[in-house]
Short mmCIF file of C-alpha atoms in Angstrom, two decimals:
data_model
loop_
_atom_site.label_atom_id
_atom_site.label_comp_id
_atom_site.label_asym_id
_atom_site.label_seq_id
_atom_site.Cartn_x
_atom_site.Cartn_y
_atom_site.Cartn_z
CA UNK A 1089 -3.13 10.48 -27.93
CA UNK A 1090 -6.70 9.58 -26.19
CA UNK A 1091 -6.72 8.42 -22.41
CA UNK A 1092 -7.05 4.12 -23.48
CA UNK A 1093 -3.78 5.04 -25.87
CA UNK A 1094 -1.28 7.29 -23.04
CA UNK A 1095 -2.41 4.26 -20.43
CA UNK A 1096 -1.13 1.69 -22.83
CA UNK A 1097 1.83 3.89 -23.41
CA UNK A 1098 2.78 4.27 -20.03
CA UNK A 1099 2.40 0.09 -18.77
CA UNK A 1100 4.49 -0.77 -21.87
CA UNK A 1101 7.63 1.73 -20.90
CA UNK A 1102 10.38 -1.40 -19.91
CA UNK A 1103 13.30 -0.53 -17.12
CA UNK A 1104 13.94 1.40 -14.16
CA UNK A 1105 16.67 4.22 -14.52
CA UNK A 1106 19.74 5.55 -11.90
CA UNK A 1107 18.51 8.57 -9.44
CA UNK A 1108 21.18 10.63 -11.47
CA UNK A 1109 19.67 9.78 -14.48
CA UNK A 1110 15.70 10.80 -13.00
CA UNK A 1111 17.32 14.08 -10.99
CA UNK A 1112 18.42 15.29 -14.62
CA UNK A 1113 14.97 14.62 -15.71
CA UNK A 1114 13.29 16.18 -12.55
CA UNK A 1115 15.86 19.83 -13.45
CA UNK A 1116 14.23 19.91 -16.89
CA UNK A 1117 10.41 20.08 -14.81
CA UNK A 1118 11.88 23.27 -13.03
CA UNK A 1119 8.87 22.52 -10.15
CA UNK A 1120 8.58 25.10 -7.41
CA UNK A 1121 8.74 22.16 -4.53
CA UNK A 1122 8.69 22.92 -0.66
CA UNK A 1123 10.87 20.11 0.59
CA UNK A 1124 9.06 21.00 4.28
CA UNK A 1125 5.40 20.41 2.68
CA UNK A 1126 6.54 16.46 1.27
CA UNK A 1127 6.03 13.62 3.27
CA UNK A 1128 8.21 10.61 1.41
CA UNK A 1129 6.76 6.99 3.06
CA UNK A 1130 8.99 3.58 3.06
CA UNK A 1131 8.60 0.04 4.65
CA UNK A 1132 7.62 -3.25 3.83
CA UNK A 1133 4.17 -3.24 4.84
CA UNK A 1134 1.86 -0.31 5.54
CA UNK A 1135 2.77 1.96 3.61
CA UNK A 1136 -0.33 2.46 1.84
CA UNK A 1137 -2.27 2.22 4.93
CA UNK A 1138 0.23 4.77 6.63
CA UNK A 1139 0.03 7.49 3.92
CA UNK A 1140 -3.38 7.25 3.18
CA UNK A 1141 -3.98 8.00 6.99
CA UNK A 1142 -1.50 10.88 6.82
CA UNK A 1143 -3.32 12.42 3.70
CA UNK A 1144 -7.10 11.98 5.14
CA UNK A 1145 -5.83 13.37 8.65
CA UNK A 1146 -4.28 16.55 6.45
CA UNK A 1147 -7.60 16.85 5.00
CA UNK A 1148 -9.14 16.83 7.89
CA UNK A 1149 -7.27 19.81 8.99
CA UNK A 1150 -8.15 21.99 5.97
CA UNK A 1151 -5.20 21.04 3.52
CA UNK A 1152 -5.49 20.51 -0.07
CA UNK A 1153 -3.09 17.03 -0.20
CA UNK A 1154 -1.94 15.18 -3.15
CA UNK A 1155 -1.19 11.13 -2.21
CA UNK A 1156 0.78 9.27 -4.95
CA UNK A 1157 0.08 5.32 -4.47
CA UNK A 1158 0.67 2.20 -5.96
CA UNK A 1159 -0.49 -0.74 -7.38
CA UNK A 1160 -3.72 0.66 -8.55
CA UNK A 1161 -6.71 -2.19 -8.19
CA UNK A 1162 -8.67 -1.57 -10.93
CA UNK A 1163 -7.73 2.06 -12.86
CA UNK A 1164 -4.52 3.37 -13.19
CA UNK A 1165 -6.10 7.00 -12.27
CA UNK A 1166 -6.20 5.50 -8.58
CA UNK A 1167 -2.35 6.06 -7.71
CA UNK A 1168 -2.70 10.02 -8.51
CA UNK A 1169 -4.94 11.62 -5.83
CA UNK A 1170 -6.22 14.88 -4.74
CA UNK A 1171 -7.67 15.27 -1.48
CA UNK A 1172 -8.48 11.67 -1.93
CA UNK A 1173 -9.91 11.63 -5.37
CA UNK A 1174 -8.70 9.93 -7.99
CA UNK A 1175 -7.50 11.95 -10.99
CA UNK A 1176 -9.84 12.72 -13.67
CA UNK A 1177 -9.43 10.80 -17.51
CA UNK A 1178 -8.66 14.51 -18.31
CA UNK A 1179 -5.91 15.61 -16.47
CA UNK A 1180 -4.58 12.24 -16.25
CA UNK A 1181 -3.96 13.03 -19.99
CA UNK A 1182 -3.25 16.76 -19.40
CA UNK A 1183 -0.39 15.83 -17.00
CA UNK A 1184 1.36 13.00 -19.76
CA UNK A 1185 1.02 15.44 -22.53
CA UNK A 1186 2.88 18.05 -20.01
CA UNK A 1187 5.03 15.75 -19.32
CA UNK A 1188 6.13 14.63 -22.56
CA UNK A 1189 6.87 17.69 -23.73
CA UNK A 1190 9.57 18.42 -21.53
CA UNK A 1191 10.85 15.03 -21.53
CA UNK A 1192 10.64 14.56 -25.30
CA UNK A 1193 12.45 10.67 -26.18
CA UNK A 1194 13.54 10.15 -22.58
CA UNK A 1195 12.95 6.69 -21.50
CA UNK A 1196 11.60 6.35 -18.16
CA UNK A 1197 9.69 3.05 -16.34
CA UNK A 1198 5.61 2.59 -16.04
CA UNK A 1199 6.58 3.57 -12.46
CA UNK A 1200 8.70 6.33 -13.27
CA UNK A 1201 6.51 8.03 -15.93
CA UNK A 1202 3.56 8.14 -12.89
CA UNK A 1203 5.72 9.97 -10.35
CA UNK A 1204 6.59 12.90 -12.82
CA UNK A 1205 2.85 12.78 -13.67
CA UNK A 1206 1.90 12.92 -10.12
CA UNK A 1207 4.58 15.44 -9.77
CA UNK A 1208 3.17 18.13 -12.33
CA UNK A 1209 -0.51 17.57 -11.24
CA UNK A 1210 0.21 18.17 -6.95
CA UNK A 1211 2.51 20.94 -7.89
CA UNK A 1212 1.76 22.61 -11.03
CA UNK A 1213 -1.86 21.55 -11.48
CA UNK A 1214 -3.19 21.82 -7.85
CA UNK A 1215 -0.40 23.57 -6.11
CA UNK A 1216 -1.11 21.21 -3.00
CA UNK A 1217 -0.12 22.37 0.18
CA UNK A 1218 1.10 18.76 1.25
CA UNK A 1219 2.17 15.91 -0.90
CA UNK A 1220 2.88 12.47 0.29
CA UNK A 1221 4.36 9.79 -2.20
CA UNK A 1222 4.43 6.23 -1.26
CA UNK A 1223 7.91 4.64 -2.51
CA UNK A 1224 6.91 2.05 -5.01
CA UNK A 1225 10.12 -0.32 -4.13
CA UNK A 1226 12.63 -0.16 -1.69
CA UNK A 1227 13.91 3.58 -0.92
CA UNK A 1228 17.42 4.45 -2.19
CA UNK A 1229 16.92 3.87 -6.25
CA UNK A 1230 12.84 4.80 -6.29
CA UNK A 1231 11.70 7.26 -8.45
CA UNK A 1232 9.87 8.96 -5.47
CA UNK A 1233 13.13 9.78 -3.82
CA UNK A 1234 14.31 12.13 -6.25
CA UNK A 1235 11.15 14.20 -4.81
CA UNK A 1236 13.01 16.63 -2.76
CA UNK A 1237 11.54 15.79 0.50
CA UNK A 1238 12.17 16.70 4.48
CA UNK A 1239 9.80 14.36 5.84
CA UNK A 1240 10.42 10.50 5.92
CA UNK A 1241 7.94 7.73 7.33
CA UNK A 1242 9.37 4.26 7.63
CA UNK A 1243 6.65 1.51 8.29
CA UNK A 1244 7.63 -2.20 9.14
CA UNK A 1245 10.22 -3.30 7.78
CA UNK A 1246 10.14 -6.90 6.73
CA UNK A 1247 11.47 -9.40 4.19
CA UNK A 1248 10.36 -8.62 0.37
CA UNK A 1249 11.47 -8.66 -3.16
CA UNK A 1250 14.58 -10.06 -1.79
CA UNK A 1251 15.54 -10.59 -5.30
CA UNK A 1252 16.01 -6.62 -5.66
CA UNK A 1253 16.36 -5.76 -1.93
CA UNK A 1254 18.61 -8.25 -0.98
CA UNK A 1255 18.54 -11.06 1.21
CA UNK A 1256 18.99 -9.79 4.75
CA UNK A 1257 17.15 -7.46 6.64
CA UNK A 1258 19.70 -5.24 7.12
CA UNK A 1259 20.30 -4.83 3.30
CA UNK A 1260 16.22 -4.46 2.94
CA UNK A 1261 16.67 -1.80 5.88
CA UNK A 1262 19.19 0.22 4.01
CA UNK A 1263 17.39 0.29 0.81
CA UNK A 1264 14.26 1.93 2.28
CA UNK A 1265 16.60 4.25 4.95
CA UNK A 1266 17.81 5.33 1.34
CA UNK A 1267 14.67 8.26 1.56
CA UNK A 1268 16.73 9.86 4.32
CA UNK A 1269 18.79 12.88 3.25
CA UNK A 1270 20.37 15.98 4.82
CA UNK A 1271 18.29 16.86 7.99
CA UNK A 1272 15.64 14.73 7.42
CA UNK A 1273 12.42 14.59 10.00
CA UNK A 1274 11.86 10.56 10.22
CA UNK A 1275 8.85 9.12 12.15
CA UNK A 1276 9.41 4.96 12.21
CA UNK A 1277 7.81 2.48 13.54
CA UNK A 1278 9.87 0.30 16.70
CA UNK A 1279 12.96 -1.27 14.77
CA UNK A 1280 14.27 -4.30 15.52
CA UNK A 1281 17.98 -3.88 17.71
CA UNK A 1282 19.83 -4.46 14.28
CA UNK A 1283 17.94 -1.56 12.45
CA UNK A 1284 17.83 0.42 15.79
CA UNK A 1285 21.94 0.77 15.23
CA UNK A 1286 21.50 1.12 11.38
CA UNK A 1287 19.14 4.05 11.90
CA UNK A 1288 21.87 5.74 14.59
CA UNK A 1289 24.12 5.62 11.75
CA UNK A 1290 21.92 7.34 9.51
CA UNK A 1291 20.95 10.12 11.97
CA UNK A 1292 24.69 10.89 12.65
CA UNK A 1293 25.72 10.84 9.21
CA UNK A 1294 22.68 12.88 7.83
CA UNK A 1295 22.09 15.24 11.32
CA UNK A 1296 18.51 13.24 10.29
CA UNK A 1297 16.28 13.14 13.03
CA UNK A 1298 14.45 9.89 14.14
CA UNK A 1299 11.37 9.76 16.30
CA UNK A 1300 9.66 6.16 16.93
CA UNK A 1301 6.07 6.22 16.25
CA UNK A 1302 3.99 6.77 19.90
CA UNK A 1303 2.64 4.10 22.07
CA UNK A 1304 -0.49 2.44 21.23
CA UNK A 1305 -2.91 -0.34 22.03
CA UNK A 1306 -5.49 -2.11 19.95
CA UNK A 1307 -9.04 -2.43 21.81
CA UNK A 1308 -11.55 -4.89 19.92
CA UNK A 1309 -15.19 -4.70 20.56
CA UNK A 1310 -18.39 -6.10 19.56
CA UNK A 1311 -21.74 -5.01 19.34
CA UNK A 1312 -24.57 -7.92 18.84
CA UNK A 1313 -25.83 -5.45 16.05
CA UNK A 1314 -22.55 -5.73 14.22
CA UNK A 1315 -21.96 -9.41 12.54
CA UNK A 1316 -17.93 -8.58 12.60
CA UNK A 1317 -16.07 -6.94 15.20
CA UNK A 1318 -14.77 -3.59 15.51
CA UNK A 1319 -11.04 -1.94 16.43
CA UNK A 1320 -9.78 0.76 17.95
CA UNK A 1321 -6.80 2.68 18.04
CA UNK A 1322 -5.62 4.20 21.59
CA UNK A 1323 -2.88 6.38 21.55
CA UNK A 1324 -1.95 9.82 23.93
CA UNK A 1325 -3.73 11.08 21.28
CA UNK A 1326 -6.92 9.95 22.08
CA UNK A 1327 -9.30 6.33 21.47
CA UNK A 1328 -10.30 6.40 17.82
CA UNK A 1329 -12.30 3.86 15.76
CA UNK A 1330 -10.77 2.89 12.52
CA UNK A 1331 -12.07 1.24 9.53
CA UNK A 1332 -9.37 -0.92 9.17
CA UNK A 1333 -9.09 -3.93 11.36
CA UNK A 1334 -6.18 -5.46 13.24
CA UNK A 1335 -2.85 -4.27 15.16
CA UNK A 1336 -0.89 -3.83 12.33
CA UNK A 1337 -3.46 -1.11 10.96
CA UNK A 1338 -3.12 0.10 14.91
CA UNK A 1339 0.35 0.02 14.22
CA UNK A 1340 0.48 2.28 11.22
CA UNK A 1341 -2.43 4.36 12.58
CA UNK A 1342 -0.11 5.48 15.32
CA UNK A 1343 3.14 6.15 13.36
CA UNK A 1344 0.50 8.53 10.77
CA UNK A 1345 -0.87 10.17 13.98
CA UNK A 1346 2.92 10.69 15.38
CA UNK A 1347 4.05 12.04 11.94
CA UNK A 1348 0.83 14.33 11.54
CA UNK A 1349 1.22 15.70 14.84
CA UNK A 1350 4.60 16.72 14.27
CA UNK A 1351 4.21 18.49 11.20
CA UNK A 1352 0.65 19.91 12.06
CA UNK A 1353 -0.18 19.56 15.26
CA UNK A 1354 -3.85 18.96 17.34
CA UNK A 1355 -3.43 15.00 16.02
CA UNK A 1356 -5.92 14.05 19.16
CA UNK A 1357 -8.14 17.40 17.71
CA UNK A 1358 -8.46 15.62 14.16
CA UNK A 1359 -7.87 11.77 15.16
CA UNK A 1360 -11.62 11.11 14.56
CA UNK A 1361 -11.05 11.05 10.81
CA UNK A 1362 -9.20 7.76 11.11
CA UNK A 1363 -12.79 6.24 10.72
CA UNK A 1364 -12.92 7.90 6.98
CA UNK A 1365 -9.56 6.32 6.04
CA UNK A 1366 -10.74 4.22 3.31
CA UNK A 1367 -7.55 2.02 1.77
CA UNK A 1368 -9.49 -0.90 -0.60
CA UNK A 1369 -7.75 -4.60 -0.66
CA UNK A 1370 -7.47 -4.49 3.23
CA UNK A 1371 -10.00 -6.82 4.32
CA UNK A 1372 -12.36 -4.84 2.34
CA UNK A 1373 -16.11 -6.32 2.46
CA UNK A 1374 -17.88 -6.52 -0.40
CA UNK A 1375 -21.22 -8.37 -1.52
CA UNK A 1376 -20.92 -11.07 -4.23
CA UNK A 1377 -23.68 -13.04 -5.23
CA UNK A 1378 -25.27 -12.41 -1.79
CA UNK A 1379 -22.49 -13.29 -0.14
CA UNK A 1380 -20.04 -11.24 2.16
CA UNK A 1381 -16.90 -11.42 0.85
CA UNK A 1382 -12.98 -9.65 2.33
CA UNK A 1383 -10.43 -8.71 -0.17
CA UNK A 1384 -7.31 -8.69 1.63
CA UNK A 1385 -3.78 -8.05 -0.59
CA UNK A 1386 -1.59 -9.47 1.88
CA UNK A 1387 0.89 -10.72 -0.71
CA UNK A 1388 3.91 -11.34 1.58
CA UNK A 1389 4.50 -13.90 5.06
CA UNK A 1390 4.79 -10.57 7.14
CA UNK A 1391 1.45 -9.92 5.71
CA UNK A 1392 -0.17 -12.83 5.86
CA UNK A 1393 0.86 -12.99 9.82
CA UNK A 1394 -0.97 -9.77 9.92
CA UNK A 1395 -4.39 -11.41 8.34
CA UNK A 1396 -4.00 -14.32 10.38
CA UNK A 1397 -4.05 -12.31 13.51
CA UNK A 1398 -7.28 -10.16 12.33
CA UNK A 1399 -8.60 -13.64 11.88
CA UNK A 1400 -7.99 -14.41 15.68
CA UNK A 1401 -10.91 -11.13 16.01
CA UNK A 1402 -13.70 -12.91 14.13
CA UNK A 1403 -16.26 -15.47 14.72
CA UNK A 1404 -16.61 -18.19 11.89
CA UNK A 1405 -17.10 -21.66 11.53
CA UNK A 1406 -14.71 -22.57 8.34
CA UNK A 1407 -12.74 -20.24 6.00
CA UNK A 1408 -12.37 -20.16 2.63
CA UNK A 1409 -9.40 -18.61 1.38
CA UNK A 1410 -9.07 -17.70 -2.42
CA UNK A 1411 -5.11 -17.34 -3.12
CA UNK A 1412 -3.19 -16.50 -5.96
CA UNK A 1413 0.33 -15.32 -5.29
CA UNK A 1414 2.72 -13.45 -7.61
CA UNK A 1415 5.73 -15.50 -9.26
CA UNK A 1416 7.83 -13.27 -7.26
CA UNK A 1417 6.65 -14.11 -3.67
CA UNK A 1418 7.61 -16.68 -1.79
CA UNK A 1419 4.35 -18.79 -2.14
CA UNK A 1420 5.74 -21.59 -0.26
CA UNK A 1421 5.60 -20.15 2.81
CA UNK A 1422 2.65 -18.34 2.55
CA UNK A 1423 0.63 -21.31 1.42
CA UNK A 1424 2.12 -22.90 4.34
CA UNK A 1425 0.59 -20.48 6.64
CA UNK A 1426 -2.95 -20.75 5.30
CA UNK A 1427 -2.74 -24.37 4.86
CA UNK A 1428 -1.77 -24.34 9.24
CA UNK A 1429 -4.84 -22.59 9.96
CA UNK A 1430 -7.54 -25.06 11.32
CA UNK A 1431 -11.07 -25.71 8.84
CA UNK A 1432 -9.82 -23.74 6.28
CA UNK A 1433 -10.25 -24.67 2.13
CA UNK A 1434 -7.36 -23.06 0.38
CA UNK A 1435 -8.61 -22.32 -3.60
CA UNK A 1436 -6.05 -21.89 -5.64
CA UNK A 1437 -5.69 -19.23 -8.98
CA UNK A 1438 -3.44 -17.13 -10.71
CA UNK A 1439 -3.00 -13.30 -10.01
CA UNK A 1440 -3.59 -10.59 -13.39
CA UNK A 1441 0.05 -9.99 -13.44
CA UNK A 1442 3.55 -11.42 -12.38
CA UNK A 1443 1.55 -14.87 -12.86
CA UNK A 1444 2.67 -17.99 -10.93
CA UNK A 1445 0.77 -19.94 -13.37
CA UNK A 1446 -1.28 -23.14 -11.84
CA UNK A 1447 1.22 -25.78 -12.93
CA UNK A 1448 4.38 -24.16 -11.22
CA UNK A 1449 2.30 -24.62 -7.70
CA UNK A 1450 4.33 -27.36 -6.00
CA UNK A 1451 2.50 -30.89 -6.40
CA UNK A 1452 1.88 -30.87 -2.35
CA UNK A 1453 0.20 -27.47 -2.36
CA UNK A 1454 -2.31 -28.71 -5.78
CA UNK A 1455 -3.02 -31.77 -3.81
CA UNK A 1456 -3.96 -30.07 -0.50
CA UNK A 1457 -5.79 -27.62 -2.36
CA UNK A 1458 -9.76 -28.01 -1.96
CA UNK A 1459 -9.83 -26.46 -5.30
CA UNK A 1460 -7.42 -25.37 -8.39
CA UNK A 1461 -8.44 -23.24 -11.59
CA UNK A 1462 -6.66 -20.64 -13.53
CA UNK A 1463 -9.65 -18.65 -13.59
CA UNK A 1464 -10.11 -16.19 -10.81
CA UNK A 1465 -13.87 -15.96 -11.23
CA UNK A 1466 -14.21 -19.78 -10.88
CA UNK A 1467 -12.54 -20.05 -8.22
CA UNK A 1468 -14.34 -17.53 -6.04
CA UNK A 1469 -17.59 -18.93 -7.44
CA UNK A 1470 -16.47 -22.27 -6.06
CA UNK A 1471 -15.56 -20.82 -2.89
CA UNK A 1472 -18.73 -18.88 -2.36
CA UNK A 1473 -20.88 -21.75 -3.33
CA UNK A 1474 -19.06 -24.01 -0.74
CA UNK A 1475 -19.63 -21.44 2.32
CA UNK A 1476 -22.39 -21.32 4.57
CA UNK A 1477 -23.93 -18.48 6.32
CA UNK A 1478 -21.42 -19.02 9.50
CA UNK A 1479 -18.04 -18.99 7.27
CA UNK A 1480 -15.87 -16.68 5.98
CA UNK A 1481 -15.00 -15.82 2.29
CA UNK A 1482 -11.28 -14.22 1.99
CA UNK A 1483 -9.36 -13.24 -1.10
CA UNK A 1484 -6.34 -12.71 -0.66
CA UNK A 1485 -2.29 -13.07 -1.93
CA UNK A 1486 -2.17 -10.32 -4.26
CA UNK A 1487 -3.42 -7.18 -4.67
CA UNK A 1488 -3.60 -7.86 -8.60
CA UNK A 1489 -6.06 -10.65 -7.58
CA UNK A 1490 -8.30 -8.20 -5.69
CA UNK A 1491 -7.94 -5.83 -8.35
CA UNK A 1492 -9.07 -8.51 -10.97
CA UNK A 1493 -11.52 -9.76 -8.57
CA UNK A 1494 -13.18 -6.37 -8.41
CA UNK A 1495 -13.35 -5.97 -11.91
CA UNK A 1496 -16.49 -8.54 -12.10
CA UNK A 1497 -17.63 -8.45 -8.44
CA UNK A 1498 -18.73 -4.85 -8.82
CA UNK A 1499 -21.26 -6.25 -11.44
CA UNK A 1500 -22.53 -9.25 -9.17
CA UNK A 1501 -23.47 -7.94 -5.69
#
């Protein structure tokens, strides 16, 4: 099989599988795996952010890291990383073929498939000395849990995919605690009282260790040669400009510092590198058709709180939002939110995948909309064409928007 043909393959694998089932799978691999050098990473939001931080920071220090992400934006090659490249076409095929051939007829998910790949190419391939996997849903049932692991990281956790999760915070809570095994390390951000308890339980029952992320502050400055602001972390670590905006990034910046420093030590030696921490589809600027555009995947309320308060940071006359939103969300309340913020044009699509197609919008959100098309490219057209020099161009909902939107824009700067 060619690259276009094992791609295909993997997307069109259907179900996800019990941990008993994947642990079987994961015996047949017979990896030589250093629970002390994996760094497992949970939450609701961040988690990207937070892992990608963690692997450039190891980098920084002179380790060879493999990161394991997901979604991808535009190549499927981007979840599979080695010291922050993206696997080649090459071994991308090199590690299914390996794969396969252990596996032989077993059926495993798109998801699934990707973590075994991962798998072979950090510890077979490269022989990292650090891996960090981001859990793709939840914690307890993911296929990155089966990763024998002593390190957990537990970002914000917030309501999501309630429909898997469950529908209160403290089910959602348990799920991702699921990463935490016998005498785990866990670094966390601050948890709210009801989670504070939940995670006492865990430590006693696991002799898990907990440690909440250090203290930190979000500084904001502007320089009249700079159009858009700039933000800093501060932390006992040290001040540190990063190039992601906003207190949530803050946030996360300080639970990968805590979690580095831990397992590495000198975090205020190697903070400056939390300038190179480059994480796409977070208010990422790009250039389309002249124009500045941010590509922001906030695809959940929690998240969208988080844009709005970047928001609060910039100067701008009106704001044109670009939204589609994934069938799965709940696009009610998100639209809400944008719709609340004042002089701002909501234009409404579809996402690539998990489509909330343009007729299931509810009638009041279509009618409030400044405008509506199924076609992604339209609608940013519109968008752009409507903003003036002083306004601000924002896509955002989904990071299978941006990913779709950054399939053409790369073409039309």
């Amino acid at each position: 099989m060619n690259y276009e043909e094992i791609v295909d393959f993997v997307k069109n694998q259907k179900g996800f599988h019990d941990i008993e089932y994947l642990k079987n799978i994961l015996n047949i691999f017979n990896f030589k795996i250093n629970p002390e050098r994996v760094i497992v990473v949970a939450g609701t939001n961040g988690k990207g952010t937070t892992s990608a931080t963690i692997s450039t920071l190891l980098i920084e220090s002179g380790e060879n890291v493999g990161f394991f992400s997901s979604p991808h934006l535009k190549k499927i090659n981007e979840r599979i990383k080695f010291n922050n490249v993206d696997i080649s076409d090459e071994d991308f095929c090199e590690a299914f073929s390996w794969v396969k051939a252990k596996v032989g007829t077993a059926r495993m998910s798109p998801f699934e498939w990707l973590t075994f790949m991962a798998a072979y190419y950090f510890f077979e391939k490269k022989k990292v000395d650090y891996a960090v996997f981001e859990v793709g849903l939840g914690g307890t049932y993911d296929s990155t849990n089966i990763i024998p692991h002593k390190f957990c990281v537990i970002t914000k956790i917030a309501f999501d995919h309630q429909h898997v999760l469950g529908n209160s915070l403290i089910d959602i809570a348990k799920n991702k605690l699921g990463i935490v095994s016998r005498n785990s390390i866990v670094f966390h951000t601050a948890f709210d009282l009801e989670i504070d308890e939940l995670s006492k339980e865990y430590a006693n029952k696991y002799d898990a260790k907990f440690f909440k992320a250090c203290d930190f502050s979000m500084e904001v400055e502007r320089e009249p040669s700079h159009r858009y602001p700039q933000f800093f972390v501060k932390t006992r670590f040290g001040k540190f400009k990063m190039n992601l905006p906003g207190k949530r990034a803050a946030e996360n910046t300080a639970l990968a510092l805590t979690t580095f420093d831990y397992i590495f030590g000198n975090a205020n030696k190697y903070g400056h590198a939390i300038e190179k921490v480059n994480w796409p589809g977070r208010m990422q600027l790009i250039k389309y058709k002249g124009r500045d555009v941010f590509l922001s995947g906030d695809h959940n309320p929690n998240g969208v709180q988080s844009l709005l308060e970047i928001l609060q940071h910039y100067r701008y006359n009106k704001i044109h939002f670009v939204i589609g939103i994934c069938r799965t969300k709940d696009y009610t309340k998100m639209l809400k939110m944008f719709f609340d913020v004042p002089n701002a044009y909501i234009y409404l699509t579809e996402t690539a995948e998990k489509v909330l197609l343009i007729n299931e919008y509810d009638c009041e959100s279509l009618a409030k909309a400044k405008y509506v098309t199924a076609n992604q490219k339209e609608a940013l057209d519109v968008a752009v064409t409507n903003a003036s020099d002083d306004d601000l161009v924002i896509v955002t909902g989904s990071l299978y928007l941006i990913g779709k939107i950054l399939s053409f824009c790369t073409n039309n700067s």
